Coordinates of C-alpha atoms and ligand atoms in Angstrom, one line a residue:
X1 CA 172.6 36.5 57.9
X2 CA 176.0 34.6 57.4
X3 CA 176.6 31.8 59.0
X4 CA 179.8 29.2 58.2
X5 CA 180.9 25.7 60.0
X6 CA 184.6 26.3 61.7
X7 CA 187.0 23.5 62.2
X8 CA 186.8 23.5 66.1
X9 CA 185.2 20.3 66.2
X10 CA 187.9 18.8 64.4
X11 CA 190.3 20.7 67.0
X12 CA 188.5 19.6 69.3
X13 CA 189.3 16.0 68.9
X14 CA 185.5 15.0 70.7
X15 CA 183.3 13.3 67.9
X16 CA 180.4 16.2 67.5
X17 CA 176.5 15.3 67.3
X18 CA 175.9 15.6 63.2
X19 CA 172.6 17.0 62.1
X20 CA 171.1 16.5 58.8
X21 CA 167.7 18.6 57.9
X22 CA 165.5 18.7 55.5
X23 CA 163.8 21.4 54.8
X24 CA 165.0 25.2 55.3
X25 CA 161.9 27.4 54.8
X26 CA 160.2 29.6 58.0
X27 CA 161.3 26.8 60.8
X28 CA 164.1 25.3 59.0
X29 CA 165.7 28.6 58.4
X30 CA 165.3 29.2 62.2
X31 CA 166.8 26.5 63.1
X32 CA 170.0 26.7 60.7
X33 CA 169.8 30.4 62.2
X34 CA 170.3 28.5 65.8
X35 CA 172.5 25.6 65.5
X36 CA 174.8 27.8 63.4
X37 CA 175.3 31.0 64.8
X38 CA 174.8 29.6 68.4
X39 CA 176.6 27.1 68.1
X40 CA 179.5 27.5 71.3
X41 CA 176.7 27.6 73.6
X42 CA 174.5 24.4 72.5
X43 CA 177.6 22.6 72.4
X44 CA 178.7 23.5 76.1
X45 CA 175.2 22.4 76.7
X46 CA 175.0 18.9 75.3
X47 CA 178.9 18.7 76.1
X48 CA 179.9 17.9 72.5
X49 CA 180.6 19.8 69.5
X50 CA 176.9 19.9 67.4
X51 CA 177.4 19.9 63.6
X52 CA 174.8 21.1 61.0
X53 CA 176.1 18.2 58.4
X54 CA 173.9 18.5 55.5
X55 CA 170.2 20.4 54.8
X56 CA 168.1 19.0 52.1
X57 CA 166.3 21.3 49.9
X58 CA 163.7 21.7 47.0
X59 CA 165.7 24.4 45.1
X60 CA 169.4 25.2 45.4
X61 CA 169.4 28.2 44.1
X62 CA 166.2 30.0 46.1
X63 CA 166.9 33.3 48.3
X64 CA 167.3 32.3 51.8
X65 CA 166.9 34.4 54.4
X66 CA 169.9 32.4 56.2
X67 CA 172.7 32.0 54.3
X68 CA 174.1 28.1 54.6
X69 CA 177.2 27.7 53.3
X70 CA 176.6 26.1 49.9
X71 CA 178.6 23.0 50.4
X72 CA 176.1 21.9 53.6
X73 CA 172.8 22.0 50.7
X74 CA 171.6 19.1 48.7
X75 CA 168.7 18.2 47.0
X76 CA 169.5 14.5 47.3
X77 CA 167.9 12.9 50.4
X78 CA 170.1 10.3 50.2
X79 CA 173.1 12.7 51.4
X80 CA 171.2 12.4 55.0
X81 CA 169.8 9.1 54.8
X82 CA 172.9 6.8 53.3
X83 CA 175.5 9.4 55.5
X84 CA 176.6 7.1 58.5
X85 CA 178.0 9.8 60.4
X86 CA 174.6 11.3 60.9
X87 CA 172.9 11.1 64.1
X88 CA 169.6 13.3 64.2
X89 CA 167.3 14.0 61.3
X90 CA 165.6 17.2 62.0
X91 CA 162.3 16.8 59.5
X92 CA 160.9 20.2 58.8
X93 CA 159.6 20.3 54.9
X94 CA 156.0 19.2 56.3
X95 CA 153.6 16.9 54.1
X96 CA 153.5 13.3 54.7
X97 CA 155.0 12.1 51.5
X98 CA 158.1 11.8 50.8
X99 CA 158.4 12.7 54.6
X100 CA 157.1 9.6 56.1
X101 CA 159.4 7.4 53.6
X102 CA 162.5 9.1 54.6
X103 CA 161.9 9.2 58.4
X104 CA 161.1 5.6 58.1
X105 CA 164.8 4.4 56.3
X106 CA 166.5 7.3 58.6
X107 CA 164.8 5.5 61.7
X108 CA 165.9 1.9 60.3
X109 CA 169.4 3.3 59.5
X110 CA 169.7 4.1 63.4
X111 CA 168.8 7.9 63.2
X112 CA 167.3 10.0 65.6
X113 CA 164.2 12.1 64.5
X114 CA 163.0 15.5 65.0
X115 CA 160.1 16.4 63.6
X116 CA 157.9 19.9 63.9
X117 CA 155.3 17.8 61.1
X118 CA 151.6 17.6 62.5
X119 CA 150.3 16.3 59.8
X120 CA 152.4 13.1 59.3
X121 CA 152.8 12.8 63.7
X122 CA 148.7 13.2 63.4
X123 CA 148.8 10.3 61.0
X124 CA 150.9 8.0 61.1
X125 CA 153.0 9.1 64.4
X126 CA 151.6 5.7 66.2
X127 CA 153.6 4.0 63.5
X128 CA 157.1 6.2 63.7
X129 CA 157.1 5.9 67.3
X130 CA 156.8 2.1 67.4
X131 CA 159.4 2.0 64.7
X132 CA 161.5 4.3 66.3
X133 CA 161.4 2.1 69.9
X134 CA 162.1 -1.3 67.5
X135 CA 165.2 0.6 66.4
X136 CA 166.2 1.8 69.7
X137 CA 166.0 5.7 68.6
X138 CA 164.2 8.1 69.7
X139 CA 161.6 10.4 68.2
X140 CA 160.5 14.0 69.2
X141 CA 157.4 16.4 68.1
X142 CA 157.5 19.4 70.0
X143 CA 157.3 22.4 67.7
X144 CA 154.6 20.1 65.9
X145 CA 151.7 21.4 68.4
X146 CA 151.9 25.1 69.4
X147 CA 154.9 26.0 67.9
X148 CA 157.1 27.2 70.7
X149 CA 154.8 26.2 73.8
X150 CA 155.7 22.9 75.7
X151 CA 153.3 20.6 75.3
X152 CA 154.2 17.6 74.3
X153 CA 157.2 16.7 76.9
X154 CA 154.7 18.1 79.6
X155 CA 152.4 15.7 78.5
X156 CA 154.4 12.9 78.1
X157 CA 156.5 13.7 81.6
X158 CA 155.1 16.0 83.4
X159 CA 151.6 15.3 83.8
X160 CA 152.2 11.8 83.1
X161 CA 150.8 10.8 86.5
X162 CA 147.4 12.2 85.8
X163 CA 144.4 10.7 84.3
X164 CA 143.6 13.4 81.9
X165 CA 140.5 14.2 82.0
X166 CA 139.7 17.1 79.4
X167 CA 141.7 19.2 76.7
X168 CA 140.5 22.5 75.3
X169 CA 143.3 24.0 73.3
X170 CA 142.9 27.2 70.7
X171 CA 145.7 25.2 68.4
X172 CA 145.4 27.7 65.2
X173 CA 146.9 31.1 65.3
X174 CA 145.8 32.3 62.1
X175 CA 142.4 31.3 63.3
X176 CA 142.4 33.3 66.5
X177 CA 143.9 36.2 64.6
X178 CA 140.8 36.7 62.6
X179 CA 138.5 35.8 65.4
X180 CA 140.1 38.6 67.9
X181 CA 139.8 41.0 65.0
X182 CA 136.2 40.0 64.7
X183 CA 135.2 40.8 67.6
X184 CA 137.2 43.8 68.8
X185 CA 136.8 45.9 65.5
X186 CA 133.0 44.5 64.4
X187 CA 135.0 42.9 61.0
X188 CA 133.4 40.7 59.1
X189 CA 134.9 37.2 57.8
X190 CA 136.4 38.1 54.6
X191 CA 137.8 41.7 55.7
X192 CA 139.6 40.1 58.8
X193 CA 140.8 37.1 56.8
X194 CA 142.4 39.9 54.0
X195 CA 144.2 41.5 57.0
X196 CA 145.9 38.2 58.5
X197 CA 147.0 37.7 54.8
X198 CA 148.2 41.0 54.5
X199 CA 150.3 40.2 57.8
X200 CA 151.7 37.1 56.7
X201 CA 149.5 34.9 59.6
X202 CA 147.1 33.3 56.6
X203 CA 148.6 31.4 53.7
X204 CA 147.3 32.5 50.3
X205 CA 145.1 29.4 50.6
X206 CA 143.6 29.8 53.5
X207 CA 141.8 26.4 54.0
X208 CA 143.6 24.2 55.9
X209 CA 143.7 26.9 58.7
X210 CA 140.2 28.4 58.3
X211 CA 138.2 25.0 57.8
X212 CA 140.0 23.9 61.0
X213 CA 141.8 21.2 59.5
X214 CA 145.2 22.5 60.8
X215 CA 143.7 22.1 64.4
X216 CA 142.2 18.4 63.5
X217 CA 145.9 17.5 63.2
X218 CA 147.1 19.1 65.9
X219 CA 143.9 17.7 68.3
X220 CA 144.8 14.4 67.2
X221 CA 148.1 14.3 68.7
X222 CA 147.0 15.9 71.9
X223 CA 144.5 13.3 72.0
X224 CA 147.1 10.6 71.7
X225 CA 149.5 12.4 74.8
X226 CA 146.1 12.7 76.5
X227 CA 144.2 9.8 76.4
X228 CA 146.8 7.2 74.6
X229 CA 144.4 6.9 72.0
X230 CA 145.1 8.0 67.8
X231 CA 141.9 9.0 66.4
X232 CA 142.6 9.7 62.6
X233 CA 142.1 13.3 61.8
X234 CA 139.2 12.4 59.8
X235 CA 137.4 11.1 62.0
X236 CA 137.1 13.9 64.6
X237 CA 134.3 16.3 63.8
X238 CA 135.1 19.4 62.5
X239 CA 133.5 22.9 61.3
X240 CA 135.6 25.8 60.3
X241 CA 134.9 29.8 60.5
X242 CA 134.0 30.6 57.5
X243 CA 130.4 30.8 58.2
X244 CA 131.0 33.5 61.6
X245 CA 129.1 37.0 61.1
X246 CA 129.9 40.1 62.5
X247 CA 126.7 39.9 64.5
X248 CA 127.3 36.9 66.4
X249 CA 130.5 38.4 67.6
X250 CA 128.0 41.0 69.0
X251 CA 125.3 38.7 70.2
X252 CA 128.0 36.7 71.9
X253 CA 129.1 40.1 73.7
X254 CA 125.9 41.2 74.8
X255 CA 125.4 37.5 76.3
X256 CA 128.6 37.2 77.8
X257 CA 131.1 35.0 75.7
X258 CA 133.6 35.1 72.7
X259 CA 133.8 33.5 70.1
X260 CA 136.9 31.4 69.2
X261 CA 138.1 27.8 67.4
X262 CA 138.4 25.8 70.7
X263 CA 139.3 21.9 70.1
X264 CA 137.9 19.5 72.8
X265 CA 138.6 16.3 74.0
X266 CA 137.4 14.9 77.0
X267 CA 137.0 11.7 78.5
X268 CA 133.8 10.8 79.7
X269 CA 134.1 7.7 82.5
X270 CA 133.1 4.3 81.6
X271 CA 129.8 3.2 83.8
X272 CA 129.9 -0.1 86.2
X273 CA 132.7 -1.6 84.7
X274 CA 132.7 -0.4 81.0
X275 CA 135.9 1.2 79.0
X276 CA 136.0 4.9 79.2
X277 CA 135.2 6.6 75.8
X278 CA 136.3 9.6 74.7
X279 CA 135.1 13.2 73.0
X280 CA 137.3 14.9 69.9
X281 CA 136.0 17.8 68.3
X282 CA 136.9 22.0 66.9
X283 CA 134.6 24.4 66.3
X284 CA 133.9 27.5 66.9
X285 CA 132.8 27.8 70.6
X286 CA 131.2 30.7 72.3
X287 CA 133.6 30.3 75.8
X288 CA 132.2 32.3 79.1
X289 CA 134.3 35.7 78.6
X290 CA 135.5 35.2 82.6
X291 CA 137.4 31.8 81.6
X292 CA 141.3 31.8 80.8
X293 CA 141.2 30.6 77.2
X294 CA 138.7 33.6 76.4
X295 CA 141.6 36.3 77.1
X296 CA 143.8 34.3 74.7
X297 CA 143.6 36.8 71.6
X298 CA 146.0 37.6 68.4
X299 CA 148.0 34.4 66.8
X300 CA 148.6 33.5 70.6
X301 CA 147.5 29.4 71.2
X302 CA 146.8 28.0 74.7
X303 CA 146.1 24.5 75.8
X304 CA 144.0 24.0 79.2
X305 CA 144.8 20.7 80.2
X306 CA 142.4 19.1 83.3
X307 CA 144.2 16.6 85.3
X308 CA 142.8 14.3 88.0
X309 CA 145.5 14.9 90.2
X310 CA 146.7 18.5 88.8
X311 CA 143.4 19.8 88.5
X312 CA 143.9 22.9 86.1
X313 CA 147.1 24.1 83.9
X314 CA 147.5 26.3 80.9
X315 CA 149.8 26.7 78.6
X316 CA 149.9 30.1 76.4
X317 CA 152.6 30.9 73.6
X318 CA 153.5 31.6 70.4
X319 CA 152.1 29.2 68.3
X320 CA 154.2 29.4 65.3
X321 CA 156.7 31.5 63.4
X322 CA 160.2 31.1 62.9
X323 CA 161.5 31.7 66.6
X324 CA 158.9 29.5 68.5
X325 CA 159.1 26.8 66.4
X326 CA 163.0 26.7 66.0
X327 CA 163.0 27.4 69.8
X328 CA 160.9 24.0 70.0
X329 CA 163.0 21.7 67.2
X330 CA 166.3 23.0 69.1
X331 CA 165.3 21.7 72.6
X332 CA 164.5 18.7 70.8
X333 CA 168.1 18.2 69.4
X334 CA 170.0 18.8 72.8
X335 CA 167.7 16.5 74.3
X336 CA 168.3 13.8 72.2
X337 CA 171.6 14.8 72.3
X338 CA 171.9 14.4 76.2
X339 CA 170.4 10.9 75.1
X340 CA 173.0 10.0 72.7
X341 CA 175.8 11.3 74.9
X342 CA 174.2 8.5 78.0
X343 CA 173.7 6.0 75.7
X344 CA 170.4 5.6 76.1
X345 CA 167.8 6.0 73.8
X346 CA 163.5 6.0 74.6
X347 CA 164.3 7.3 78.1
X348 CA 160.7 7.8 78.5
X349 CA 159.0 5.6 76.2
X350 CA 155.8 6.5 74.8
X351 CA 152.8 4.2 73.8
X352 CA 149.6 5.0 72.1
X353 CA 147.9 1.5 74.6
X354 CA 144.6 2.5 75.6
X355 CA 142.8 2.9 72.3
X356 CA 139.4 4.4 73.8
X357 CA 136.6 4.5 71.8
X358 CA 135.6 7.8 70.0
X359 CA 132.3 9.1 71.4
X360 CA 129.8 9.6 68.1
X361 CA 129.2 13.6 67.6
X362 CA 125.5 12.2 67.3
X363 CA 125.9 11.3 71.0
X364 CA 128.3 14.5 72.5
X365 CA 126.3 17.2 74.7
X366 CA 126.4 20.6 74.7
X367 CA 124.8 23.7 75.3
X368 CA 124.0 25.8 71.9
X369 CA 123.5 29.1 71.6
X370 CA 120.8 29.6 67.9
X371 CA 120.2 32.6 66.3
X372 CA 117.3 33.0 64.2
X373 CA 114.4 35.4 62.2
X374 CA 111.1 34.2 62.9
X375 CA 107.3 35.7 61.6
X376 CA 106.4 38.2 64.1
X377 CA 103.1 36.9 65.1
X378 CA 101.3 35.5 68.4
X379 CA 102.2 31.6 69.2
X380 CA 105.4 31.5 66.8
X381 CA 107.8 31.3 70.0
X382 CA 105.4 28.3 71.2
X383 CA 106.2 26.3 68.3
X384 CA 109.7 27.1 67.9
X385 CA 109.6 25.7 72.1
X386 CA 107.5 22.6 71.1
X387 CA 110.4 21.8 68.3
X388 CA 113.0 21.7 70.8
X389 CA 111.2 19.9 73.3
X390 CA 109.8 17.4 71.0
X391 CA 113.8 16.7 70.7
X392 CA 114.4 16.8 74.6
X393 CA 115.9 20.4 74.5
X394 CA 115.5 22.9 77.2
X395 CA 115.5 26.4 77.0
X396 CA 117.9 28.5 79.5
X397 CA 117.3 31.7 78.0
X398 CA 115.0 33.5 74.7
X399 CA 115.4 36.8 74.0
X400 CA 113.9 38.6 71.5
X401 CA 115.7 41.3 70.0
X402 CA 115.0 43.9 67.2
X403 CA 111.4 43.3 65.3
X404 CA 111.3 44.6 61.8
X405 CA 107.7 45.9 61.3
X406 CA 108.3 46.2 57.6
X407 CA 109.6 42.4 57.3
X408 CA 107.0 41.3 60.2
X409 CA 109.9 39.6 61.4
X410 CA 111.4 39.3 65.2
X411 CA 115.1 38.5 65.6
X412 CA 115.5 35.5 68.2
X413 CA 118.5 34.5 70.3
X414 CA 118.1 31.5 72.1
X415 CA 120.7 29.6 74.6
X416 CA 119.9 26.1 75.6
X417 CA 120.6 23.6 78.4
X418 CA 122.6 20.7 77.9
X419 CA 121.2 18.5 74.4
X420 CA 122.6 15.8 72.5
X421 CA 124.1 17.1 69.1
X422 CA 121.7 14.8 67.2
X423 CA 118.6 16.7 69.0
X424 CA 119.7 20.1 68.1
X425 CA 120.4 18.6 64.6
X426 CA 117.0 16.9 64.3
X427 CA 115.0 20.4 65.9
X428 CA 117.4 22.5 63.6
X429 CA 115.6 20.5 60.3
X430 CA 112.3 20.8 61.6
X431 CA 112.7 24.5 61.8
X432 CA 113.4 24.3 57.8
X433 CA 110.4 23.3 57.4
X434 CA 108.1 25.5 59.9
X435 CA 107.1 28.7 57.8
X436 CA 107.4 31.2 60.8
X437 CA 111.1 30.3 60.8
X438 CA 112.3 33.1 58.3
X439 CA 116.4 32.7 58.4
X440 CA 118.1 30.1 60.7
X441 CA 121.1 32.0 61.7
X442 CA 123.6 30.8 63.6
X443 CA 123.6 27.8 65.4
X444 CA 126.9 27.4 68.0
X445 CA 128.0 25.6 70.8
X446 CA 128.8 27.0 74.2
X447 CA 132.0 25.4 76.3
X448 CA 133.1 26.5 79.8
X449 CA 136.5 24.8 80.3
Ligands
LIG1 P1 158.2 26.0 54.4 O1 158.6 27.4 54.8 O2 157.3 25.8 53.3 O3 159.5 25.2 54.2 C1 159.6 23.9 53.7 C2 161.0 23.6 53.4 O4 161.0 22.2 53.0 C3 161.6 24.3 52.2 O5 162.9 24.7 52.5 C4 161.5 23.4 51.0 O6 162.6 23.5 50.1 C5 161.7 22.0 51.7 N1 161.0 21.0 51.0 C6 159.7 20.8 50.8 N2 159.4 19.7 50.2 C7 160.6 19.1 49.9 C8 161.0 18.0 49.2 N3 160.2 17.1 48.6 N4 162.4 17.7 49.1 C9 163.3 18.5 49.7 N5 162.9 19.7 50.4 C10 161.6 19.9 50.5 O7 157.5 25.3 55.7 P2 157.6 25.7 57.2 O8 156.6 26.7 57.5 O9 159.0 25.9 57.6 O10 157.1 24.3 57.9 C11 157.9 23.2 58.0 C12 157.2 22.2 58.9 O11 157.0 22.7 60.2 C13 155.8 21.7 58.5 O12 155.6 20.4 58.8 C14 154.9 22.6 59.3 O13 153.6 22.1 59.5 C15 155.7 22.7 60.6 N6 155.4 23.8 61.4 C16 155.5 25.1 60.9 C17 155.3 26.2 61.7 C18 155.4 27.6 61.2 O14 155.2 28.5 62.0 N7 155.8 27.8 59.9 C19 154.9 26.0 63.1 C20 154.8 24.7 63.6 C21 155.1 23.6 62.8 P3 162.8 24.9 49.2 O15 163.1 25.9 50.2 O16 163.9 24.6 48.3 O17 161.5 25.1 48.5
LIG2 N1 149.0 27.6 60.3 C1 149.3 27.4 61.7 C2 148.6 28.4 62.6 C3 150.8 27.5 62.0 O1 148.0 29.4 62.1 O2 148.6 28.2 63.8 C4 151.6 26.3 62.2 O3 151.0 25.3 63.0

């Protein structure tokens, strides 16, 4: 696609909104795609001309699928950040270095910021939006979570009289992808993770997305909308899919769930006076198959947000890809643009003040679904129940499912009552160690939203 500036913001006369960008890969090319080509109708929307000024790139001379006109592309940052006549950054290279240097001098220089980067909003967004308020611009992260889904406007206006009282968001679309296929064509891991690369969903390097470190960063900054707290992506506990068999994907049909990457937060209410605390985690979850997030399938994402006042909401969408995601970064521009127009910048300010304290996973409930061989032979099933009482976990439900008479092994699938994590951890060793326990298959949490 060709796409050129025309001179009919200079005819015009009005001063136009000037963009600079870096970065012009999947989102960035979406968005040159936009502000270029539809361009007559964003300006009647702000009310002023909007000019793509400058993009910064890695390498002039790469195959685009949007052709720029040549004179708009730089690889010097300082063609954005020393330009005056700039008014919004649009950040979307990704990474948090050089990023977070040159959002930091564009902030001090008086620029707004729109950014589609989780990983540097998950890390050091606390510090950009301070900044940002110090300097009396404005900072926005839509596409950053979800791609093209609102979420973070309706967190930080429209449920923003709620006291939020749980999250549980499937946040990774290359994740879900492989987890739908899993479960409605019996593939196993590395077969269904072949296919999203095939399709484009998976990166050649699949980690950040498949050990759920993707969906860390994106939890984070829910968690900060949600509860005002930032929890560094480190800390939140995390476990990927890489370890999800075809079998558990039937197990989990027979019994009634699916399987999919859920992240969690929740807030759990302070006693007799005390702060509140709260929850952060993403794993794979077996969900009730009758709950909302468990029709979510393909490289869709949804967030199901509990409110006090709201009660339930969901949000379902693309979660990334070229269109979302520009779709997302635009509404960004013309709303800071309506800003700039009113001359008013952090219209609705946006604080990180309650700083709860993150609940230990040692200390988080949940009910567990465990999947295990054990010696087929009278009293095994009584000690693998004295384990998990000796660690204060109840049994909901045993079944026992093939026996191989050859093997003299019985197949066990067991779903628990409510335990601490650090039980099931502690029962989970001592099963090591108890000879009847032949293979310790899988051991996974169940959530009902
Ligand atoms: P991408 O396709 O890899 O594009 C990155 C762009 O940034 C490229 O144009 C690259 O230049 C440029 N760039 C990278 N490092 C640079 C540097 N040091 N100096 C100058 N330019 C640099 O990435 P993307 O998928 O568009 O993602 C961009 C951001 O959006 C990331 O933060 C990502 O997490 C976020 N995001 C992406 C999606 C999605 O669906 N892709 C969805 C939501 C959020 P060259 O083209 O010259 O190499
Ligand atoms: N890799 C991400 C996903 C896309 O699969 O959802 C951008 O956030």
């Amino acid at each position: 696609m060709n796409v050129a500036t025309t001179s009919h913001d200079a005819a015009s006369g009005v001063k136009p909104v000037r963009i600079g960008m870096f970065g012009l890969g999947t989102v960035g090319g979406g968005v040159a795609k936009l502000l270029l080509s539809r361009r007559d109708i964003i300006s009647r929307e702000i009310g002023r001309p909007i000019e793509l000024t400058k993009v910064v790139v890695r390498d002039l001379h790469r195959t685009r699928e949007v052709e720029v006109p040549a004179e708009l592309l730089s690889t010097d940052p300082d063609a954005i950040l020393e330009d005056p006549t700039i008014d919004i950054v649009v950040e979307v290279m990704g990474g948090i270095r050089p990023a977070g240097e040159w959002l930091r001098r564009a902030i001090r220089a008086g620029k707004h910021i729109v950014t589609a980067n989780k990983d540097l909003m998950a890390t050091e967004g606390v510090e950009l939006l301070r900044l940002a308020a110090e300097h009396g611009v404005d900072i926005s992260y839509e596409a950053s979570v979800g791609g093209g889904i609102p979420l973070i406007g309706v967190f930080r206006q429209d449920l923003v009289a709620n006291e939020v009282q749980s999250v549980h968001a499937i946040i990774n679309g290359t994740t879900n992808y492989i987890l739908t296929r899993m479960a409605q064509d019996g593939a196993d891991y590395l077969p269904a993770l072949a296919e999203a690369q095939a399709l484009g969903y998976a990166e050649a390097d699949p980690t950040n997305d498949v050990e759920a470190i993707d969906a860390t960063y994106k939890l984070a900054i829910l968690a900060s909308l949600a509860f005002r707290t930032h929890v560094p992506p480190p800390q939140i506990f995390r476990e990927g899919i890489t370890k999800l068999r075809a079998i558990d994907f039937r197990m989990a049909r027979e019994l009634g769930y699916v399987i999919k990457l859920v992240a969690i937060g929740r807030r759990h209410k302070g006693a007799d006076g005390t702060a509140d605390s709260i929850e952060l985690r993403v794993h794979p979850t077996l969900l009730p198959k009758h709950v909302l997030l468990a029709g979510v399938n393909g490289v869709y994402n949804a967030v199901h947000v509990q409110g006090d006042l709201v009660g339930d909401v969901l949000l379902y969408g693309r979660g990334a890809g070229s269109g979302p995601t520009s779709s997302s970064v635009v509404s960004d521009i013309i709303d800071i643009a309506h800003n700039v127009n009113a001359g008013v910048s952090n219209r609705v300010p946006f604080r990180v003040t309650d700083n709860l304290p993150l609940l230990a996973i040692d200390d988080v409930q949940s009910r567990y679904y465990v999947h295990l061989w054990v010696a087929d032979q009278p009293g095994v099933l009584a000690q693998i129940a004295q384990v998990f009482g000796d660690h204060g976990i109840s049994i909901a439900s045993c079944i026992q499912k093939e026996t191989d008479a050859k093997a003299g092994t019985a197949e066990l699938v067991i779903v628990t009552h409510g335990a601490r994590e650090a039980g099931m951890r502690d029962a989970l060793h001592q099963f090591e160690t108890l000879s009847a326990v032949r293979d310790l298959g899988s051991v996974l949490r169940i959530e009902t939203p």
